[in-house]
Short mmCIF file of C-alpha atoms and ligand atoms in Angstrom, two decimals:
data_model
loop_
_atom_site.label_atom_id
_atom_site.label_comp_id
_atom_site.label_asym_id
_atom_site.label_seq_id
_atom_site.Cartn_x
_atom_site.Cartn_y
_atom_site.Cartn_z
CA MET S 1 -26.81 -68.05 52.72
CA MET S 2 -28.53 -70.04 49.96
CA LYS S 3 -31.82 -70.42 49.94
CA VAL S 4 -33.42 -73.33 47.64
CA ILE S 5 -36.62 -72.86 45.81
CA VAL S 6 -37.88 -75.95 43.64
CA THR S 7 -40.54 -75.65 41.09
CA LYS S 8 -42.74 -78.26 39.56
CA ASN S 9 -41.28 -77.28 36.27
CA TYR S 10 -39.63 -75.04 33.89
CA GLU S 11 -42.83 -72.32 33.49
CA GLU S 12 -42.52 -72.29 37.49
CA MET S 13 -39.46 -71.55 37.47
CA CYS S 14 -39.05 -68.82 35.16
CA GLN S 15 -42.24 -66.99 36.96
CA LYS S 16 -40.50 -67.08 40.28
CA ALA S 17 -36.86 -66.02 38.98
CA ALA S 18 -38.79 -63.02 37.12
CA ARG S 19 -40.53 -61.86 40.00
CA ILE S 20 -37.34 -62.05 42.35
CA ILE S 21 -35.60 -59.58 39.08
CA ALA S 22 -38.64 -57.38 39.17
CA ALA S 23 -38.79 -56.91 42.78
CA GLN S 24 -35.25 -55.86 42.56
CA ILE S 25 -36.18 -53.08 39.88
CA THR S 26 -38.79 -52.25 42.09
CA LEU S 27 -36.67 -51.68 44.74
CA LYS S 28 -33.84 -49.97 42.94
CA GLU S 29 -34.99 -48.31 39.61
CA ASP S 30 -31.40 -47.95 38.62
CA SER S 31 -30.21 -51.38 39.52
CA VAL S 32 -27.09 -53.00 38.10
CA LEU S 33 -28.49 -56.28 36.68
CA GLY S 34 -26.06 -59.08 35.85
CA LEU S 35 -27.20 -61.21 33.10
CA ALA S 36 -26.64 -64.88 31.67
CA THR S 37 -27.17 -66.77 28.33
CA GLY S 38 -28.21 -70.22 27.34
CA SER S 39 -31.24 -72.01 27.08
CA THR S 40 -32.51 -71.45 30.68
CA PRO S 41 -32.93 -67.77 31.17
CA VAL S 42 -34.83 -67.54 28.04
CA GLY S 43 -38.31 -68.11 29.63
CA ILE S 44 -37.08 -65.59 32.26
CA TYR S 45 -36.66 -63.07 29.89
CA GLN S 46 -40.18 -64.13 28.28
CA GLU S 47 -41.84 -63.05 31.63
CA LEU S 48 -39.62 -59.73 32.10
CA VAL S 49 -40.91 -58.68 28.63
CA LYS S 50 -44.37 -59.59 28.98
CA LYS S 51 -44.43 -57.29 32.51
CA TYR S 52 -42.61 -54.62 30.67
CA GLU S 53 -45.24 -54.76 28.11
CA ASP S 54 -48.07 -54.67 30.90
CA GLY S 55 -46.83 -51.43 32.06
CA ARG S 56 -45.56 -53.53 35.15
CA LEU S 57 -41.65 -52.81 34.80
CA ASP S 58 -39.61 -49.65 33.74
CA PHE S 59 -36.10 -50.26 32.76
CA SER S 60 -35.10 -47.02 31.60
CA GLU S 61 -32.64 -46.72 34.42
CA ILE S 62 -31.42 -50.36 34.31
CA VAL S 63 -27.75 -51.25 33.49
CA THR S 64 -26.63 -54.67 32.64
CA VAL S 65 -23.57 -56.39 32.39
CA ASN S 66 -23.43 -59.72 30.88
CA LEU S 67 -21.31 -62.60 32.08
CA ASP S 68 -19.42 -64.05 29.37
CA GLU S 69 -19.00 -63.70 25.68
CA TYR S 70 -17.63 -65.92 22.69
CA VAL S 71 -13.94 -64.83 21.36
CA GLY S 72 -14.19 -64.09 17.81
CA LEU S 73 -17.95 -63.31 17.23
CA ALA S 74 -18.93 -60.15 16.25
CA PRO S 75 -22.31 -58.88 17.58
CA GLU S 76 -24.51 -59.47 14.50
CA ASN S 77 -23.52 -63.19 14.72
CA GLU S 78 -26.81 -64.91 15.58
CA GLN S 79 -24.52 -67.07 17.83
CA SER S 80 -23.12 -64.58 19.80
CA TYR S 81 -24.18 -63.61 23.14
CA ARG S 82 -24.42 -60.01 22.28
CA TRP S 83 -26.88 -61.12 19.75
CA PHE S 84 -28.83 -63.26 22.21
CA MET S 85 -29.46 -60.63 24.66
CA ASN S 86 -30.53 -58.09 22.06
CA HIS S 87 -32.90 -60.79 20.71
CA HIS S 88 -34.23 -62.27 23.68
CA LEU S 89 -34.41 -59.01 25.88
CA PHE S 90 -33.08 -55.77 24.81
CA ASP S 91 -35.02 -55.15 21.66
CA HIS S 92 -38.30 -55.85 23.44
CA ILE S 93 -37.90 -53.26 26.72
CA ASN S 94 -37.04 -49.97 27.15
CA ILE S 95 -33.62 -50.17 28.27
CA PRO S 96 -31.26 -47.90 26.78
CA LYS S 97 -28.89 -49.79 24.37
CA GLN S 98 -25.69 -47.76 25.80
CA TYR S 99 -26.40 -49.37 29.47
CA THR S 100 -26.00 -52.97 28.13
CA TYR S 101 -22.65 -54.16 28.41
CA VAL S 102 -21.63 -57.46 27.02
CA PRO S 103 -17.69 -58.29 26.85
CA LYS S 104 -16.60 -57.65 23.33
CA GLY S 105 -15.37 -60.77 21.94
CA LEU S 106 -13.74 -58.90 18.64
CA SER S 107 -11.78 -56.90 20.56
CA ASP S 108 -7.82 -56.59 19.03
CA ASP S 109 -6.85 -56.90 22.79
CA LEU S 110 -8.44 -59.22 24.44
CA GLU S 111 -6.34 -58.83 27.80
CA ASP S 112 -7.59 -55.21 27.82
CA GLU S 113 -11.02 -56.07 27.51
CA CYS S 114 -11.00 -57.79 30.27
CA ASP S 115 -9.29 -55.38 32.57
CA ASN S 116 -11.82 -52.97 31.06
CA TYR S 117 -14.85 -55.00 31.76
CA GLU S 118 -13.60 -55.73 35.63
CA LEU S 119 -13.04 -51.89 35.83
CA LEU S 120 -16.69 -51.15 34.38
CA ILE S 121 -18.06 -53.15 37.10
CA GLN S 122 -16.55 -51.45 39.81
CA GLN S 123 -17.28 -48.13 38.22
CA LEU S 124 -20.76 -48.86 38.01
CA GLY S 125 -20.68 -49.59 42.26
CA GLY S 126 -20.86 -53.38 41.20
CA VAL S 127 -23.86 -55.85 40.48
CA ASP S 128 -27.06 -55.48 42.46
CA LEU S 129 -28.51 -59.12 41.08
CA GLN S 130 -26.58 -61.57 39.07
CA LEU S 131 -28.70 -64.24 37.07
CA LEU S 132 -26.78 -67.71 36.76
CA GLY S 133 -27.45 -70.43 34.73
CA LEU S 134 -25.68 -73.44 35.22
CA GLY S 135 -23.29 -75.58 33.10
CA ALA S 136 -24.28 -79.47 33.10
CA ASN S 137 -20.43 -79.83 34.59
CA GLY S 138 -20.59 -77.50 37.01
CA HIS S 139 -19.60 -73.88 35.50
CA ILE S 140 -20.86 -70.53 36.01
CA GLY S 141 -20.10 -68.00 33.11
CA PHE S 142 -17.80 -69.92 31.35
CA ASN S 143 -15.73 -70.56 34.61
CA GLU S 144 -14.80 -74.30 33.98
CA PRO S 145 -14.03 -76.98 36.48
CA SER S 146 -10.15 -76.48 36.95
CA SER S 147 -7.58 -76.71 39.77
CA ALA S 148 -8.18 -73.13 40.77
CA PHE S 149 -11.06 -70.52 40.83
CA ALA S 150 -10.11 -67.30 38.35
CA ALA S 151 -10.86 -64.78 40.31
CA GLU S 152 -11.35 -61.50 37.67
CA THR S 153 -12.72 -61.42 33.94
CA HIS S 154 -10.61 -63.32 31.73
CA VAL S 155 -10.27 -65.55 28.53
CA CYS S 156 -10.81 -68.84 29.07
CA THR S 157 -10.56 -72.18 27.06
CA LEU S 158 -13.97 -73.75 26.80
CA SER S 159 -13.78 -77.61 27.56
CA ASP S 160 -14.62 -80.31 25.17
CA SER S 161 -18.21 -81.24 27.23
CA THR S 162 -19.08 -77.46 26.95
CA ILE S 163 -18.29 -76.91 23.45
CA GLU S 164 -19.90 -80.48 22.71
CA ALA S 165 -23.20 -79.24 24.83
CA ASN S 166 -23.33 -75.82 23.27
CA SER S 167 -22.83 -77.12 19.61
CA ARG S 168 -26.60 -77.45 19.36
CA PHE S 169 -26.91 -73.87 18.69
CA PHE S 170 -24.02 -74.05 15.56
CA ALA S 171 -24.10 -75.75 12.67
CA SER S 172 -21.67 -77.91 13.60
CA LYS S 173 -19.25 -78.51 16.75
CA GLU S 174 -16.37 -77.10 14.09
CA GLU S 175 -17.64 -74.05 14.29
CA VAL S 176 -18.17 -73.52 18.06
CA PRO S 177 -15.85 -70.87 19.42
CA THR S 178 -12.64 -72.68 21.44
CA SER S 179 -12.74 -69.68 23.89
CA ALA S 180 -14.66 -67.17 25.66
CA ILE S 181 -14.48 -64.04 28.13
CA THR S 182 -16.17 -64.59 31.24
CA MET S 183 -16.45 -62.64 34.56
CA GLY S 184 -14.26 -64.66 37.16
CA ILE S 185 -15.36 -65.99 40.15
CA GLY S 186 -14.48 -63.74 42.26
CA THR S 187 -16.32 -61.10 39.80
CA ILE S 188 -19.31 -63.16 40.45
CA MET S 189 -18.79 -63.79 44.11
CA GLN S 190 -18.98 -59.44 44.59
CA ALA S 191 -22.03 -59.24 43.46
CA LYS S 192 -24.46 -58.50 46.20
CA LYS S 193 -27.39 -60.69 45.51
CA ILE S 194 -26.76 -63.83 42.91
CA LEU S 195 -30.10 -65.82 41.55
CA LEU S 196 -28.92 -69.15 39.94
CA VAL S 197 -31.56 -70.90 38.24
CA ALA S 198 -31.31 -74.53 36.52
CA ASN S 199 -33.97 -77.01 34.96
CA GLY S 200 -33.71 -80.58 33.31
CA GLU S 201 -32.43 -83.72 34.72
CA ASN S 202 -29.09 -83.17 32.83
CA LYS S 203 -28.39 -80.67 35.70
CA ALA S 204 -29.61 -82.90 38.31
CA LYS S 205 -25.90 -83.87 38.91
CA ALA S 206 -24.38 -80.17 39.18
CA ILE S 207 -27.16 -79.61 41.58
CA GLN S 208 -26.36 -82.17 43.73
CA GLN S 209 -22.45 -81.14 43.85
CA MET S 210 -23.06 -77.69 43.85
CA LEU S 211 -25.48 -77.99 46.67
CA PHE S 212 -23.88 -81.13 48.89
CA GLY S 213 -20.36 -81.56 47.48
CA PRO S 214 -16.93 -80.09 48.60
CA VAL S 215 -16.58 -76.39 47.67
CA THR S 216 -13.82 -77.03 44.91
CA PRO S 217 -12.69 -75.50 41.53
CA GLN S 218 -13.88 -78.82 40.44
CA CYS S 219 -17.42 -77.58 40.50
CA PRO S 220 -17.31 -73.78 40.26
CA ALA S 221 -20.81 -73.37 41.21
CA SER S 222 -20.09 -74.76 44.79
CA ILE S 223 -18.00 -71.65 45.66
CA LEU S 224 -21.63 -69.61 45.80
CA ARG S 225 -22.17 -71.44 49.46
CA PHE S 226 -19.55 -69.26 50.61
CA HIS S 227 -21.94 -66.12 49.21
CA GLN S 228 -24.00 -64.47 51.72
CA ASP S 229 -27.15 -64.11 49.46
CA VAL S 230 -27.93 -66.86 46.66
CA THR S 231 -31.18 -67.58 45.73
CA VAL S 232 -31.69 -71.16 43.84
CA ILE S 233 -34.64 -71.72 41.79
CA VAL S 234 -34.65 -75.33 40.43
CA ASP S 235 -37.27 -77.61 39.19
CA GLU S 236 -37.97 -81.00 40.51
CA ALA S 237 -36.01 -82.52 37.51
CA ALA S 238 -32.52 -80.72 38.11
CA PHE S 239 -33.49 -81.31 41.85
CA SER S 240 -33.88 -84.79 41.97
CA LEU S 241 -30.56 -86.31 42.80
CA ALA S 242 -30.09 -83.38 45.41
CA ALA S 243 -33.32 -84.61 47.00
CA GLU S 244 -31.92 -88.10 47.79
CA GLN S 245 -29.45 -86.60 49.77
CA GLU S 246 -31.87 -84.00 51.75
C1 GLP D 301 -23.20 -71.79 28.85
C2 GLP D 301 -22.84 -70.51 29.43
C3 GLP D 301 -23.35 -70.38 31.07
C4 GLP D 301 -24.87 -71.45 31.16
C5 GLP D 301 -24.66 -72.40 30.74
C6 GLP D 301 -25.73 -73.49 30.92
O1 GLP D 301 -21.92 -72.42 28.15
N1 GLP D 301 -21.62 -69.77 29.14
O2 GLP D 301 -23.35 -69.34 31.42
O3 GLP D 301 -25.31 -71.03 32.27
O4 GLP D 301 -24.20 -72.83 29.45
O5 GLP D 301 -26.76 -73.25 29.60
P1 GLP D 301 -28.11 -73.73 29.07
O6 GLP D 301 -28.70 -73.08 30.21
O7 GLP D 301 -28.28 -73.62 27.79
O8 GLP D 301 -28.05 -75.09 29.85
#
């Protein structure tokens, strides 16, 4: 089942999403949280840090697994997703760092890293709540539009449009890695609950296709309609095209 919540703006989207994550932590103190990077979740992480600072959240028993990581970037590299997570969340809350997992993009054996990551998620008992952003082309994690859904954690090639979109974080487009490790669609679909967030007009088409288009690997997020517990929080701008179809 997919529940859609439309908010006035980005701030309200973040507050609502942070409340859902906080509720999960309150209900199960040792939750396994699946986390995402990108601009969209930044405000959500700020809200969570605030709740922690106010003494309303305790992360001491929480375990996190991130969706993806660029291949070839060291954890100290400010463009790596490991650095992003430390900087926006982990450094500001009481989570033991050793229980925050991000795929290792510098691994000598990437295939092995993917297999181990998949196994790790299973050994942790699966993801209780997976946070997802949405690519403008409908990607989730780094599962790009393609002819088939990739089930497990794998190495993927980034599409030109994603490299272009993500180049805003890099000095130049040439510096953006061309491949990444990402949880597969099957990995994501196994999460017990999913929370997808999107804001802004540039996500409107992807949201419309995710909600009303065919379920197809050409729009990877569309598969979420087959998941039993998905909450989508979008602002009015991201919902604008879908609204015409309601
Ligand atoms: C990146 C990430 C995704 C993210 C997407 C959207 O490519 N791999 O996990 O959801 O971009 O990013 P943003 O939130 O910056 O729009």
